[in-house]
C-alpha positions as a Python dict, from the first residue, in 0.01 Angstrom:
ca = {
    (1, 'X'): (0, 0, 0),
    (2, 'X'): (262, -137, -327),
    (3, 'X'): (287, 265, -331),
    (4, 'X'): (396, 300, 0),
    (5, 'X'): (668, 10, -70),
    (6, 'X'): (780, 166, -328),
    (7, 'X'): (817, 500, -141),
    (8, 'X'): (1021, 309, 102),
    (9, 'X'): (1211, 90, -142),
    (10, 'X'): (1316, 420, -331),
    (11, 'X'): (1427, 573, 2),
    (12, 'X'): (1651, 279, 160),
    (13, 'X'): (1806, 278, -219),
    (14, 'X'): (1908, 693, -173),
    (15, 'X'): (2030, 594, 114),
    (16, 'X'): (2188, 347, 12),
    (17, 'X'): (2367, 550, -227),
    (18, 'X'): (2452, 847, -7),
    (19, 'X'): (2654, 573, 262),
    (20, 'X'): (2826, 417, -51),
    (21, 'X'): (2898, 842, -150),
    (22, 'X'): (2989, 882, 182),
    (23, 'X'): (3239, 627, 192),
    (24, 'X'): (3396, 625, -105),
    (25, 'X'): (3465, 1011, -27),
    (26, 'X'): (3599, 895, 260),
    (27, 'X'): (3827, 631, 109),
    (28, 'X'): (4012, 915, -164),
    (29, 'X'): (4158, 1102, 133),
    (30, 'X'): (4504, 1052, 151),
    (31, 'X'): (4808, 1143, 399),
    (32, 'X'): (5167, 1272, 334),
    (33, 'X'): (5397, 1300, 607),
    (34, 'X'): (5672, 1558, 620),
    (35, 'X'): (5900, 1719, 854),
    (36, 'X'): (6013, 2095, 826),
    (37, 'X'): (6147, 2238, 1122),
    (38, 'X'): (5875, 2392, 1326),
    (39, 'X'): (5509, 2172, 1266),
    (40, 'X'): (5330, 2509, 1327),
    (41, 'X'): (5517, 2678, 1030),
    (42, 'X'): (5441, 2405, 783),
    (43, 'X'): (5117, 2336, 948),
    (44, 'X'): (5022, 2691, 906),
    (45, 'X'): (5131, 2632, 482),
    (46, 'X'): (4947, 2326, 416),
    (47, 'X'): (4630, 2444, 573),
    (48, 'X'): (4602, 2732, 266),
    (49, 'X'): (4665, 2480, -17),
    (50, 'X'): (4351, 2388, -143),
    (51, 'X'): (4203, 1999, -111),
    (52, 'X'): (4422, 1969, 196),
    (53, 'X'): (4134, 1902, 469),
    (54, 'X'): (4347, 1906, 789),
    (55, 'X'): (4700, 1934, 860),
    (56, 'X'): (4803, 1752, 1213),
    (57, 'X'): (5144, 1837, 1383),
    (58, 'X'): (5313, 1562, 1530),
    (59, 'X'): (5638, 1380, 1611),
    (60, 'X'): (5757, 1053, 1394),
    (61, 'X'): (6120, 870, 1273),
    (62, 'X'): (6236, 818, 1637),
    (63, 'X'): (6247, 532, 1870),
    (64, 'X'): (6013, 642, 2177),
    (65, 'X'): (5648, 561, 2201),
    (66, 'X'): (5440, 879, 2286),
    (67, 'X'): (5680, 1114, 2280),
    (68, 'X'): (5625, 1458, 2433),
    (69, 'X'): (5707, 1777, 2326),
    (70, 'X'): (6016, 1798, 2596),
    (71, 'X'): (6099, 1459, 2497),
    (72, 'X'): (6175, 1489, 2157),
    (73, 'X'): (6282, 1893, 2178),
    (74, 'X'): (6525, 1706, 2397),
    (75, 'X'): (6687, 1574, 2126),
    (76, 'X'): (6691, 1182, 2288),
    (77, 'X'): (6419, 978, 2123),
    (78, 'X'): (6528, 1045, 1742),
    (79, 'X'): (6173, 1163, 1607),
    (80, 'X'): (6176, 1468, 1397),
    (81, 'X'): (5857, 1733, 1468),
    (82, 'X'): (5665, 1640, 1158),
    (83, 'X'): (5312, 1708, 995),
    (84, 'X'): (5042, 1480, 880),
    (85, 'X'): (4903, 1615, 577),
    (86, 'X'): (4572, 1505, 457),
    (87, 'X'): (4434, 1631, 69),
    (88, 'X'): (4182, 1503, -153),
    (89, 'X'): (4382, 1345, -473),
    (90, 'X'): (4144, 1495, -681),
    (91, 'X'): (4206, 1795, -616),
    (92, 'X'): (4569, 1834, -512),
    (93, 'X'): (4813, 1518, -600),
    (94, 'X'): (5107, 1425, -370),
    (95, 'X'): (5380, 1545, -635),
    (96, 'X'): (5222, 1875, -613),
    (97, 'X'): (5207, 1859, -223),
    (98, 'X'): (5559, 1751, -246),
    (99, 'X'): (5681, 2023, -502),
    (100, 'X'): (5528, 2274, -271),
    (101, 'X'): (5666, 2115, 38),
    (102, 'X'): (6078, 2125, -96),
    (103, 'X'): (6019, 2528, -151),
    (104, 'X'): (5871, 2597, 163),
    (105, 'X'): (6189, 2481, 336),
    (106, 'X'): (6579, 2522, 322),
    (107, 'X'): (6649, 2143, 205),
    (108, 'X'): (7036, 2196, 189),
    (109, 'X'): (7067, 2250, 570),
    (110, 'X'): (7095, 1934, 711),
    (111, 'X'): (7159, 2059, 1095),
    (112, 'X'): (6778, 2215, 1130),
    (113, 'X'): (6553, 2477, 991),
    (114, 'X'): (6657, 2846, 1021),
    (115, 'X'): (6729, 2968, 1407),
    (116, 'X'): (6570, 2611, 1505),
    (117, 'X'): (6860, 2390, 1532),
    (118, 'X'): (6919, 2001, 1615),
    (119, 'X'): (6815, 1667, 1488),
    (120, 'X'): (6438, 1722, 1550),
    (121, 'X'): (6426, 2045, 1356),
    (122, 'X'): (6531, 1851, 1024),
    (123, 'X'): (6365, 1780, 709),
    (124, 'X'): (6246, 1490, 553),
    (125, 'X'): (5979, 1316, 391),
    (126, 'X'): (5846, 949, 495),
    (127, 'X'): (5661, 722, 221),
    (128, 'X'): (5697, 384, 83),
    (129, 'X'): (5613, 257, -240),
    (130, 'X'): (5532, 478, -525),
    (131, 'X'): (5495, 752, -231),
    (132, 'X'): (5867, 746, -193),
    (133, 'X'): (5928, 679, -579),
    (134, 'X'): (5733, 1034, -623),
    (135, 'X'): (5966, 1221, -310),
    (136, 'X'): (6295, 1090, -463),
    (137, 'X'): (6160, 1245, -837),
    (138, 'X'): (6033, 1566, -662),
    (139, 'X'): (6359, 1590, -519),
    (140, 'X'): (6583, 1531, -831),
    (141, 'X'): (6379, 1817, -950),
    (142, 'X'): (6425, 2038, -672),
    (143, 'X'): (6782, 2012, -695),
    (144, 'X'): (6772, 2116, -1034),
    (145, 'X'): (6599, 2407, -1022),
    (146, 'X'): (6819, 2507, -723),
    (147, 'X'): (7135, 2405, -835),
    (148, 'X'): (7270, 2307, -510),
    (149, 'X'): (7252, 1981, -338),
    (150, 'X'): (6933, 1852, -125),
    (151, 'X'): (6985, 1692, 205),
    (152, 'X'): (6632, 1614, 267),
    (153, 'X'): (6611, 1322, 303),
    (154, 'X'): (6338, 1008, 199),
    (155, 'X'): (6263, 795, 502),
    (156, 'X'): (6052, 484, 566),
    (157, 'X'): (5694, 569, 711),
    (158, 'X'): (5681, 527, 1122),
    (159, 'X'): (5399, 527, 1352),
    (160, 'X'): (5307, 910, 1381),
    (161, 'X'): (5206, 1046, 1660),
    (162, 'X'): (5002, 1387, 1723),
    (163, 'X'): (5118, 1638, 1894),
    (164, 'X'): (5007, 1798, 2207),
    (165, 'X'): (4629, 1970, 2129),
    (166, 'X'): (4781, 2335, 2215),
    (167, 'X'): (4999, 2230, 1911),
    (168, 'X'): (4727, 2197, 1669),
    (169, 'X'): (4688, 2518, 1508),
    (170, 'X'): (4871, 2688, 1692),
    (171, 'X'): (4895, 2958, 1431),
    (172, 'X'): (4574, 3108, 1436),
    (173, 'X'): (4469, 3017, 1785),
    (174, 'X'): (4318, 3293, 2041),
    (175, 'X'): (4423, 3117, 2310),
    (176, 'X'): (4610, 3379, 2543),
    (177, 'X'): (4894, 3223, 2737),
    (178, 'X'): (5210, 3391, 2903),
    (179, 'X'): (5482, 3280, 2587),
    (180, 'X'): (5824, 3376, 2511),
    (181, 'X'): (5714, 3753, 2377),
    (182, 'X'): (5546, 3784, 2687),
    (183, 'X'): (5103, 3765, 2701),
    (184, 'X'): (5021, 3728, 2356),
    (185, 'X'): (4744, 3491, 2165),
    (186, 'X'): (4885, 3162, 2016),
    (187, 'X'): (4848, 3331, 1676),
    (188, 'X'): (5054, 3673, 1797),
    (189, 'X'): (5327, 3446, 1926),
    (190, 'X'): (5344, 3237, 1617),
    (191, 'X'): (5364, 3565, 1368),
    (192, 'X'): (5682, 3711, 1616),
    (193, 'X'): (5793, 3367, 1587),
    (194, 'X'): (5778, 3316, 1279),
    (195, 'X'): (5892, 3641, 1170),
    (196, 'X'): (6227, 3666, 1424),
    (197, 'X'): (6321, 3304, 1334),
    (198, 'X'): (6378, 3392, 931),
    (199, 'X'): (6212, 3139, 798),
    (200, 'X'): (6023, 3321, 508),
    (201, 'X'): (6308, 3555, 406),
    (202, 'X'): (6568, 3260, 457),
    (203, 'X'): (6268, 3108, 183),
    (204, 'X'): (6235, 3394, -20),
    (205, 'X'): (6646, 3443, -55),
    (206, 'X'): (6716, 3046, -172),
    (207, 'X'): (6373, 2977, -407),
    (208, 'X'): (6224, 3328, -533),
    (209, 'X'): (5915, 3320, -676),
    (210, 'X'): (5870, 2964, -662),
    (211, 'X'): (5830, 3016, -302),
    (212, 'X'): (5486, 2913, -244),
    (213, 'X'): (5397, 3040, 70),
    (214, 'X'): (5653, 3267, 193),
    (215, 'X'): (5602, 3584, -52),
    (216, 'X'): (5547, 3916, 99),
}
């Protein structure tokens, strides 16, 4: 019988352990929030970096509660299309996140991102605290390395909210819908998008090789 305690002892102690595991796993994730011009673009980026677990495009900055896609395309309720990027600090840290994030863009345009134009389609990044202390370095160093001026800019966190679901990876969905290139899969209509809009070469032209996700 004692042995059979024991057995069971031993076992509510393992599992003991493998909740506090579980939650302390849980706990490390953390969350950066930038905007980049199109959420599918940089959505489609962050997702290859690796300790990045999920990458959720959304709307944030503005002054309207549960904005819409039309809404804030619309250019009326001040929120820029944004991403919610969520990594494992152990295995990527923010500054790197944010390093990569100010070469994946044009951060000297301050009217949009390539042929997406208007106050939604800006960049920025939104932290507090030693979260914004780590944007405004990452920036001085950007700025460096380019040699021209950075209009991104570093804003106050907001209440984010998530995009549409046909939004969320959009990039590699097989979803086939009539779109602007006619019937095509989510993921075809991205590529032409992506491709016709300039973003990579526009990339490619102002950082080189320390483009991190737009070389050929």
């Amino acid at each position: 019988m004692s042995n059979i305690k024991t057995l069971a002892l031993g076992g509510l102690i393992a599992l003991g352990f493998a909740a506090n595991g579980s939650r302390a796993h849980a706990a490390a994730t953390e969350t950066l929030v930038v905007a980049g011009g199109c959420f599918w673009c940089v959505e489609a980026d962050f997702e290859k970096v690796k300790g990045v677990s999920e990458v959720v495009s959304g709307y944030t900055g503005g002054k309207t509660d549960n904005p819409t896609y039309k809404d804030v395309t619309g250019g009326n309720t001040g929120h820029y299309e944004a991403v919610e990027i969520k990594y494992d600090p152990d295995q990527v840290s923010r500054p790197q996140l944010l390093h990569m994030f100010l070469r994946s863009v044009d951060p000297t345009d301050a009217g949009g991102q390539f042929c997406d134009r208007g106050d939604s389609y800006r960049t920025a990044i939104f932290a507090d605290g030693a979260a914004a202390e780590d944007a405004r370095q990452a920036i001085t160093a950007a700025e460096k390395d380019l040699g021209q001026k950075i209009v991104t800019p570093v804003l106050p966190e907001a209440t984010f909210y998530e995009a549409e679901d046909y939004h969320q990876d959009y990039y590699k969905s097989q979803e086939t819908r009539f779109t602007r290139f006619g019937i095509k899969t989510y993921a075809e209509a991205y590529k032409l998008y992506r491709e016709g809009c300039g973003r990579d070469a526009r990339v490619r032209a102002l950082w080189g090789d320390a483009a991190p996700f737009a070389q050929k």
